[in-house]
mmCIF file of N, CA and C in Angstrom:
data_model
loop_
_atom_site.group_PDB
_atom_site.id
_atom_site.type_symbol
_atom_site.label_atom_id
_atom_site.label_comp_id
_atom_site.label_asym_id
_atom_site.label_seq_id
_atom_site.Cartn_x
_atom_site.Cartn_y
_atom_site.Cartn_z
ATOM 1 N N MET A 1 0.838 -1.158 0.034
ATOM 2 C CA MET A 1 -0.095 -0.035 -0.115
ATOM 3 C C MET A 1 0.859 1.314 -0.053
ATOM 4 N N ASN A 2 0.514 2.249 -0.699
ATOM 5 C CA ASN A 2 1.297 3.483 -0.687
ATOM 6 C C ASN A 2 1.366 3.957 0.651
ATOM 7 N N GLU A 3 2.647 4.354 1.043
ATOM 8 C CA GLU A 3 2.945 4.791 2.472
ATOM 9 C C GLU A 3 2.034 6.023 2.878
ATOM 10 N N ILE A 4 1.967 6.960 1.967
ATOM 11 C CA ILE A 4 1.180 8.106 2.437
ATOM 12 C C ILE A 4 -0.219 7.778 2.738
ATOM 13 N N LEU A 5 -0.903 6.897 1.996
ATOM 14 C CA LEU A 5 -2.222 6.334 2.212
ATOM 15 C C LEU A 5 -2.335 5.636 3.480
ATOM 16 N N LYS A 6 -1.272 4.666 3.757
ATOM 17 C CA LYS A 6 -1.213 3.962 4.853
ATOM 18 C C LYS A 6 -1.168 4.745 6.143
ATOM 19 N N THR A 7 -0.335 5.994 6.065
ATOM 20 C CA THR A 7 -0.171 6.845 7.192
ATOM 21 C C THR A 7 -1.538 7.512 7.400
ATOM 22 N N ILE A 8 -2.270 8.082 6.402
ATOM 23 C CA ILE A 8 -3.569 8.648 6.545
ATOM 24 C C ILE A 8 -4.460 7.762 7.183
ATOM 25 N N LYS A 9 -4.583 6.589 6.738
ATOM 26 C CA LYS A 9 -5.525 5.634 7.346
ATOM 27 C C LYS A 9 -5.375 5.234 8.786
ATOM 28 N N SER A 10 -4.083 5.262 9.218
ATOM 29 C CA SER A 10 -3.742 4.950 10.612
ATOM 30 C C SER A 10 -3.788 6.064 11.598
ATOM 31 N N ARG A 11 -4.093 7.314 11.097
ATOM 32 C CA ARG A 11 -4.112 8.527 11.996
ATOM 33 C C ARG A 11 -5.242 8.242 13.064
ATOM 34 N N ARG A 12 -4.957 8.738 14.267
ATOM 35 C CA ARG A 12 -5.769 8.618 15.367
ATOM 36 C C ARG A 12 -5.727 9.973 16.191
ATOM 37 N N SER A 13 -6.756 10.312 16.828
ATOM 38 C CA SER A 13 -6.802 11.460 17.842
ATOM 39 C C SER A 13 -6.451 10.798 19.005
ATOM 40 N N VAL A 14 -5.484 11.448 19.698
ATOM 41 C CA VAL A 14 -5.117 11.173 21.180
ATOM 42 C C VAL A 14 -5.396 11.991 22.163
ATOM 43 N N ARG A 15 -5.967 11.500 23.239
ATOM 44 C CA ARG A 15 -6.416 12.492 24.257
ATOM 45 C C ARG A 15 -5.846 11.996 25.740
ATOM 46 N N ALA A 16 -4.957 11.074 25.674
ATOM 47 C CA ALA A 16 -4.160 10.658 26.765
ATOM 48 C C ALA A 16 -2.736 10.684 26.526
ATOM 49 N N TYR A 17 -1.948 11.414 27.255
ATOM 50 C CA TYR A 17 -0.540 11.496 26.940
ATOM 51 C C TYR A 17 0.416 11.257 28.092
ATOM 52 N N THR A 18 1.530 10.774 27.852
ATOM 53 C CA THR A 18 2.524 10.537 28.906
ATOM 54 C C THR A 18 3.179 11.903 29.237
ATOM 55 N N GLU A 19 3.924 11.949 30.269
ATOM 56 C CA GLU A 19 4.751 13.132 30.645
ATOM 57 C C GLU A 19 5.923 13.286 29.886
ATOM 58 N N GLN A 20 6.305 12.315 29.091
ATOM 59 C CA GLN A 20 7.595 12.355 28.341
ATOM 60 C C GLN A 20 7.448 13.397 27.301
ATOM 61 N N GLN A 21 8.348 14.262 27.151
ATOM 62 C CA GLN A 21 8.496 15.345 26.232
ATOM 63 C C GLN A 21 8.993 14.826 24.938
ATOM 64 N N ILE A 22 8.397 15.361 23.762
ATOM 65 C CA ILE A 22 8.821 14.940 22.527
ATOM 66 C C ILE A 22 10.206 15.566 22.287
ATOM 67 N N SER A 23 11.092 14.914 21.399
ATOM 68 C CA SER A 23 12.410 15.438 21.161
ATOM 69 C C SER A 23 12.386 16.634 20.346
ATOM 70 N N GLN A 24 13.358 17.506 20.413
ATOM 71 C CA GLN A 24 13.445 18.645 19.645
ATOM 72 C C GLN A 24 13.542 18.443 18.070
ATOM 73 N N GLU A 25 14.059 17.351 17.922
ATOM 74 C CA GLU A 25 14.089 16.793 16.452
ATOM 75 C C GLU A 25 12.645 16.577 15.842
ATOM 76 N N ASP A 26 11.814 15.871 16.742
ATOM 77 C CA ASP A 26 10.560 15.511 16.324
ATOM 78 C C ASP A 26 9.784 16.744 16.168
ATOM 79 N N LEU A 27 9.799 17.737 17.070
ATOM 80 C CA LEU A 27 9.122 18.852 17.119
ATOM 81 C C LEU A 27 9.256 19.793 15.904
ATOM 82 N N THR A 28 10.763 19.936 15.635
ATOM 83 C CA THR A 28 11.092 20.541 14.433
ATOM 84 C C THR A 28 10.490 19.843 13.077
ATOM 85 N N ALA A 29 10.531 18.673 13.098
ATOM 86 C CA ALA A 29 10.019 17.974 11.901
ATOM 87 C C ALA A 29 8.605 18.148 11.739
ATOM 88 N N ILE A 30 7.711 18.171 12.707
ATOM 89 C CA ILE A 30 6.340 18.445 12.835
ATOM 90 C C ILE A 30 6.134 19.860 12.305
ATOM 91 N N LEU A 31 6.855 20.827 12.961
ATOM 92 C CA LEU A 31 6.635 22.214 12.459
ATOM 93 C C LEU A 31 7.012 22.441 11.040
ATOM 94 N N GLU A 32 7.996 21.782 10.552
ATOM 95 C CA GLU A 32 8.570 21.843 9.110
ATOM 96 C C GLU A 32 7.277 21.315 8.256
ATOM 97 N N ALA A 33 6.784 20.152 8.846
ATOM 98 C CA ALA A 33 5.762 19.509 7.899
ATOM 99 C C ALA A 33 4.511 20.575 7.739
ATOM 100 N N ALA A 34 4.188 21.208 8.964
ATOM 101 C CA ALA A 34 3.020 22.105 8.809
ATOM 102 C C ALA A 34 3.232 23.301 7.890
ATOM 103 N N THR A 35 4.557 23.731 7.669
ATOM 104 C CA THR A 35 4.755 24.857 6.706
ATOM 105 C C THR A 35 4.605 24.494 5.329
ATOM 106 N N TYR A 36 4.483 23.267 5.039
ATOM 107 C CA TYR A 36 4.208 22.746 3.626
ATOM 108 C C TYR A 36 2.662 22.550 3.408
ATOM 109 N N ALA A 37 1.781 22.904 4.333
ATOM 110 C CA ALA A 37 0.396 22.821 4.071
ATOM 111 C C ALA A 37 0.030 23.929 3.117
ATOM 112 N N PRO A 38 -1.042 23.556 2.412
ATOM 113 C CA PRO A 38 -1.601 24.639 1.497
ATOM 114 C C PRO A 38 -2.116 25.899 2.222
ATOM 115 N N SER A 39 -1.932 26.971 1.536
ATOM 116 C CA SER A 39 -2.413 28.182 2.019
ATOM 117 C C SER A 39 -2.990 29.177 0.941
ATOM 118 N N GLY A 40 -3.952 29.951 1.319
ATOM 119 C CA GLY A 40 -4.640 30.762 0.292
ATOM 120 C C GLY A 40 -3.717 31.709 -0.331
ATOM 121 N N MET A 41 -3.637 31.638 -1.676
ATOM 122 C CA MET A 41 -2.710 32.424 -2.506
ATOM 123 C C MET A 41 -1.275 32.263 -2.109
ATOM 124 N N GLY A 42 -0.929 31.188 -1.371
ATOM 125 C CA GLY A 42 0.489 30.894 -1.040
ATOM 126 C C GLY A 42 1.081 31.936 -0.130
ATOM 127 N N LEU A 43 0.249 32.649 0.645
ATOM 128 C CA LEU A 43 0.731 33.689 1.519
ATOM 129 C C LEU A 43 1.463 33.072 2.789
ATOM 130 N N GLN A 44 1.091 31.988 3.134
ATOM 131 C CA GLN A 44 1.652 31.410 4.344
ATOM 132 C C GLN A 44 1.801 32.286 5.592
ATOM 133 N N THR A 45 0.785 32.945 5.964
ATOM 134 C CA THR A 45 0.654 33.936 6.979
ATOM 135 C C THR A 45 0.478 33.304 8.344
ATOM 136 N N TRP A 46 0.547 31.959 8.457
ATOM 137 C CA TRP A 46 0.354 31.409 9.844
ATOM 138 C C TRP A 46 1.500 31.547 10.619
ATOM 139 N N HIS A 47 1.250 31.256 11.952
ATOM 140 C CA HIS A 47 2.303 31.297 13.010
ATOM 141 C C HIS A 47 2.189 30.058 13.844
ATOM 142 N N PHE A 48 3.300 29.531 14.209
ATOM 143 C CA PHE A 48 3.236 28.393 15.031
ATOM 144 C C PHE A 48 3.982 28.609 16.445
ATOM 145 N N THR A 49 3.241 28.366 17.480
ATOM 146 C CA THR A 49 3.837 28.676 18.895
ATOM 147 C C THR A 49 3.870 27.310 19.535
ATOM 148 N N ALA A 50 4.988 26.819 19.786
ATOM 149 C CA ALA A 50 5.251 25.543 20.548
ATOM 150 C C ALA A 50 5.519 25.888 22.104
ATOM 151 N N ILE A 51 4.718 25.404 23.014
ATOM 152 C CA ILE A 51 4.861 25.509 24.370
ATOM 153 C C ILE A 51 5.226 24.202 25.033
ATOM 154 N N GLN A 52 6.273 24.261 25.641
ATOM 155 C CA GLN A 52 6.737 23.049 26.437
ATOM 156 C C GLN A 52 7.000 23.260 27.904
ATOM 157 N N ASN A 53 6.792 24.560 28.439
ATOM 158 C CA ASN A 53 7.000 24.942 29.844
ATOM 159 C C ASN A 53 5.744 24.567 30.542
ATOM 160 N N ASP A 54 5.845 23.789 31.610
ATOM 161 C CA ASP A 54 4.634 23.330 32.374
ATOM 162 C C ASP A 54 4.017 24.582 33.011
ATOM 163 N N ALA A 55 4.783 25.524 33.570
ATOM 164 C CA ALA A 55 3.996 26.725 34.157
ATOM 165 C C ALA A 55 3.222 27.495 33.055
ATOM 166 N N VAL A 56 3.801 27.579 32.006
ATOM 167 C CA VAL A 56 3.126 28.442 30.878
ATOM 168 C C VAL A 56 1.826 27.703 30.569
ATOM 169 N N LEU A 57 1.981 26.276 30.396
ATOM 170 C CA LEU A 57 0.934 25.597 29.911
ATOM 171 C C LEU A 57 -0.345 25.649 31.029
ATOM 172 N N GLU A 58 0.080 25.519 32.261
ATOM 173 C CA GLU A 58 -0.850 25.669 33.318
ATOM 174 C C GLU A 58 -1.588 26.921 33.267
ATOM 175 N N GLU A 59 -0.806 28.090 33.117
ATOM 176 C CA GLU A 59 -1.355 29.436 33.109
ATOM 177 C C GLU A 59 -2.374 29.591 32.052
ATOM 178 N N LEU A 60 -2.001 29.124 30.813
ATOM 179 C CA LEU A 60 -2.825 29.093 29.590
ATOM 180 C C LEU A 60 -4.164 28.403 30.007
ATOM 181 N N ASN A 61 -4.006 27.227 30.462
ATOM 182 C CA ASN A 61 -5.294 26.459 30.707
ATOM 183 C C ASN A 61 -6.146 27.155 31.806
ATOM 184 N N GLU A 62 -5.635 27.740 32.709
ATOM 185 C CA GLU A 62 -6.434 28.488 33.658
ATOM 186 C C GLU A 62 -7.136 29.670 33.001
ATOM 187 N N LYS A 63 -6.437 30.409 32.166
ATOM 188 C CA LYS A 63 -6.995 31.555 31.524
ATOM 189 C C LYS A 63 -8.145 31.091 30.529
ATOM 190 N N ILE A 64 -7.959 29.996 29.879
ATOM 191 C CA ILE A 64 -9.034 29.429 28.937
ATOM 192 C C ILE A 64 -10.183 29.015 29.866
ATOM 193 N N LYS A 65 -9.977 28.313 31.014
ATOM 194 C CA LYS A 65 -11.114 27.965 31.886
ATOM 195 C C LYS A 65 -11.869 29.164 32.279
ATOM 196 N N GLY A 66 -11.212 30.266 32.696
ATOM 197 C CA GLY A 66 -11.729 31.522 33.089
ATOM 198 C C GLY A 66 -12.713 31.974 32.087
ATOM 199 N N ALA A 67 -12.177 31.944 30.797
ATOM 200 C CA ALA A 67 -13.064 32.491 29.672
ATOM 201 C C ALA A 67 -14.367 31.570 29.361
ATOM 202 N N PHE A 68 -14.108 30.222 29.586
ATOM 203 C CA PHE A 68 -15.231 29.210 29.473
ATOM 204 C C PHE A 68 -16.195 29.470 30.683
ATOM 205 N N ALA A 69 -15.689 29.825 31.870
ATOM 206 C CA ALA A 69 -16.601 30.054 32.898
ATOM 207 C C ALA A 69 -17.611 31.221 32.610
ATOM 208 N N LYS A 70 -17.115 32.152 31.933
ATOM 209 C CA LYS A 70 -17.990 33.368 31.701
ATOM 210 C C LYS A 70 -18.819 33.226 30.404
ATOM 211 N N SER A 71 -18.761 32.097 29.653
ATOM 212 C CA SER A 71 -19.537 31.807 28.500
ATOM 213 C C SER A 71 -21.026 31.527 28.836
ATOM 214 N N ASP A 72 -21.826 31.931 27.757
ATOM 215 C CA ASP A 72 -23.132 31.497 27.824
ATOM 216 C C ASP A 72 -23.586 30.182 27.548
ATOM 217 N N GLU A 73 -22.591 29.533 26.991
ATOM 218 C CA GLU A 73 -22.727 28.045 26.484
ATOM 219 C C GLU A 73 -22.525 27.209 27.802
ATOM 220 N N PRO A 74 -23.563 26.427 28.135
ATOM 221 C CA PRO A 74 -23.568 25.524 29.248
ATOM 222 C C PRO A 74 -22.274 24.633 29.258
ATOM 223 N N ARG A 75 -22.030 23.972 28.230
ATOM 224 C CA ARG A 75 -20.961 23.032 28.212
ATOM 225 C C ARG A 75 -19.562 23.571 28.451
ATOM 226 N N LEU A 76 -19.404 24.892 27.950
ATOM 227 C CA LEU A 76 -18.040 25.623 28.187
ATOM 228 C C LEU A 76 -18.106 26.063 29.738
ATOM 229 N N GLN A 77 -19.240 26.479 30.160
ATOM 230 C CA GLN A 77 -19.297 26.938 31.661
ATOM 231 C C GLN A 77 -18.947 25.660 32.416
ATOM 232 N N GLU A 78 -19.314 24.565 32.114
ATOM 233 C CA GLU A 78 -19.081 23.355 33.036
ATOM 234 C C GLU A 78 -17.509 23.111 33.001
ATOM 235 N N ARG A 79 -16.982 23.186 31.886
ATOM 236 C CA ARG A 79 -15.477 22.948 31.607
ATOM 237 C C ARG A 79 -14.753 24.101 32.525
ATOM 238 N N GLY A 80 -15.259 25.337 32.344
ATOM 239 C CA GLY A 80 -14.630 26.359 33.065
ATOM 240 C C GLY A 80 -14.636 26.277 34.626
ATOM 241 N N HIS A 81 -15.597 25.551 35.128
ATOM 242 C CA HIS A 81 -15.665 25.451 36.645
ATOM 243 C C HIS A 81 -15.066 24.214 37.073
ATOM 244 N N SER A 82 -14.667 23.375 36.136
ATOM 245 C CA SER A 82 -14.065 21.917 36.408
ATOM 246 C C SER A 82 -12.708 22.130 36.993
ATOM 247 N N ARG A 83 -12.454 21.317 38.060
ATOM 248 C CA ARG A 83 -10.970 21.389 38.747
ATOM 249 C C ARG A 83 -10.043 20.502 37.784
ATOM 250 N N THR A 84 -10.624 19.589 37.005
ATOM 251 C CA THR A 84 -9.647 18.626 36.341
ATOM 252 C C THR A 84 -9.644 18.974 34.835
ATOM 253 N N TYR A 85 -10.459 19.781 34.201
ATOM 254 C CA TYR A 85 -10.505 20.095 32.893
ATOM 255 C C TYR A 85 -9.220 20.574 32.388
ATOM 256 N N CYS A 86 -8.716 20.124 31.334
ATOM 257 C CA CYS A 86 -7.448 20.636 30.748
ATOM 258 C C CYS A 86 -7.631 20.720 29.211
ATOM 259 N N CYS A 87 -7.691 21.816 28.659
ATOM 260 C CA CYS A 87 -7.885 22.077 27.246
ATOM 261 C C CYS A 87 -7.034 21.306 26.288
ATOM 262 N N TYR A 88 -5.783 21.034 26.690
ATOM 263 C CA TYR A 88 -4.638 20.377 25.839
ATOM 264 C C TYR A 88 -4.461 18.945 26.467
ATOM 265 N N TYR A 89 -5.369 18.482 27.164
ATOM 266 C CA TYR A 89 -5.452 17.126 27.727
ATOM 267 C C TYR A 89 -4.016 16.754 28.348
ATOM 268 N N HIS A 90 -3.366 17.702 28.889
ATOM 269 C CA HIS A 90 -2.131 17.499 29.803
ATOM 270 C C HIS A 90 -1.061 17.064 28.887
ATOM 271 N N ALA A 91 -1.051 17.316 27.654
ATOM 272 C CA ALA A 91 0.013 17.063 26.702
ATOM 273 C C ALA A 91 1.207 17.885 27.164
ATOM 274 N N PRO A 92 2.460 17.211 27.227
ATOM 275 C CA PRO A 92 3.745 18.030 27.529
ATOM 276 C C PRO A 92 4.193 19.107 26.450
ATOM 277 N N THR A 93 3.652 19.008 25.254
ATOM 278 C CA THR A 93 3.883 20.012 24.363
ATOM 279 C C THR A 93 2.564 20.488 23.553
ATOM 280 N N LEU A 94 2.425 21.868 23.439
ATOM 281 C CA LEU A 94 1.186 22.223 22.830
ATOM 282 C C LEU A 94 1.672 23.086 21.665
ATOM 283 N N VAL A 95 1.062 23.092 20.485
ATOM 284 C CA VAL A 95 1.429 23.712 19.247
ATOM 285 C C VAL A 95 0.258 24.523 18.969
ATOM 286 N N ILE A 96 0.220 25.959 19.105
ATOM 287 C CA ILE A 96 -0.872 26.862 18.899
ATOM 288 C C ILE A 96 -0.643 27.381 17.341
ATOM 289 N N VAL A 97 -1.602 27.169 16.456
ATOM 290 C CA VAL A 97 -1.432 27.573 15.180
ATOM 291 C C VAL A 97 -2.326 28.766 15.144
ATOM 292 N N SER A 98 -1.800 29.932 14.700
ATOM 293 C CA SER A 98 -2.447 31.215 14.473
ATOM 294 C C SER A 98 -2.249 31.928 13.250
ATOM 295 N N ASN A 99 -2.915 32.928 12.994
ATOM 296 C CA ASN A 99 -2.732 33.557 11.723
ATOM 297 C C ASN A 99 -3.188 35.124 11.744
ATOM 298 N N GLU A 100 -2.722 35.774 10.867
ATOM 299 C CA GLU A 100 -3.147 37.250 10.688
ATOM 300 C C GLU A 100 -4.515 37.271 10.110
ATOM 301 N N PRO A 101 -5.451 37.971 10.724
ATOM 302 C CA PRO A 101 -6.883 37.847 10.200
ATOM 303 C C PRO A 101 -7.123 38.790 9.118
ATOM 304 N N THR A 102 -6.071 39.093 8.243
ATOM 305 C CA THR A 102 -6.152 39.981 7.117
ATOM 306 C C THR A 102 -6.868 39.194 5.884
ATOM 307 N N GLN A 103 -6.942 38.061 5.703
ATOM 308 C CA GLN A 103 -7.566 37.309 4.741
ATOM 309 C C GLN A 103 -8.663 36.535 5.247
ATOM 310 N N TRP A 104 -9.836 36.447 4.476
ATOM 311 C CA TRP A 104 -10.970 35.599 4.997
ATOM 312 C C TRP A 104 -10.712 34.229 5.255
ATOM 313 N N TRP A 105 -9.778 33.731 4.602
ATOM 314 C CA TRP A 105 -9.412 32.235 4.666
ATOM 315 C C TRP A 105 -8.265 31.978 5.593
ATOM 316 N N ALA A 106 -7.846 32.899 6.444
ATOM 317 C CA ALA A 106 -6.792 32.581 7.407
ATOM 318 C C ALA A 106 -7.087 31.376 8.248
ATOM 319 N N SER A 107 -8.331 31.278 8.773
ATOM 320 C CA SER A 107 -8.734 30.148 9.768
ATOM 321 C C SER A 107 -8.547 28.719 8.846
ATOM 322 N N MET A 108 -8.786 28.716 7.619
ATOM 323 C CA MET A 108 -8.771 27.618 6.842
ATOM 324 C C MET A 108 -7.338 27.276 6.616
ATOM 325 N N ASP A 109 -6.453 28.190 6.516
ATOM 326 C CA ASP A 109 -5.017 27.956 6.353
ATOM 327 C C ASP A 109 -4.542 27.391 7.695
ATOM 328 N N CYS A 110 -4.940 27.812 8.799
ATOM 329 C CA CYS A 110 -4.492 27.154 10.138
ATOM 330 C C CYS A 110 -5.038 25.745 10.179
ATOM 331 N N ALA A 111 -6.312 25.483 9.720
ATOM 332 C CA ALA A 111 -6.753 24.162 9.733
ATOM 333 C C ALA A 111 -5.946 23.150 8.871
ATOM 334 N N CYS A 112 -5.555 23.731 7.783
ATOM 335 C CA CYS A 112 -4.774 22.947 6.735
ATOM 336 C C CYS A 112 -3.401 22.526 7.478
ATOM 337 N N ALA A 113 -2.787 23.539 8.042
ATOM 338 C CA ALA A 113 -1.415 23.327 8.598
ATOM 339 C C ALA A 113 -1.666 22.354 9.706
#
């Protein structure tokens, strides 16, 4: 079977992580692969922010929970008030994909990356 198709078919969403940090080599390869994603008009205006610092990850999670707690959406409120909720499932590395909102397709570029 074609290796790319085999990889696509074996992809899974993971929501349980170990505390083991990924290697710098693997993180670099992941970020490099993301830069090859298609982008509107080839502008590649995305940004990748990799966070591996435990204190920063915890602070980010608390800020997100605070925003959720203020939401009008009951599901988000529940998560915002939960002691155990973690928006990144306690992964030791979080990559945030963001973009300049100057083009209407910016969010789609992020999704592709």
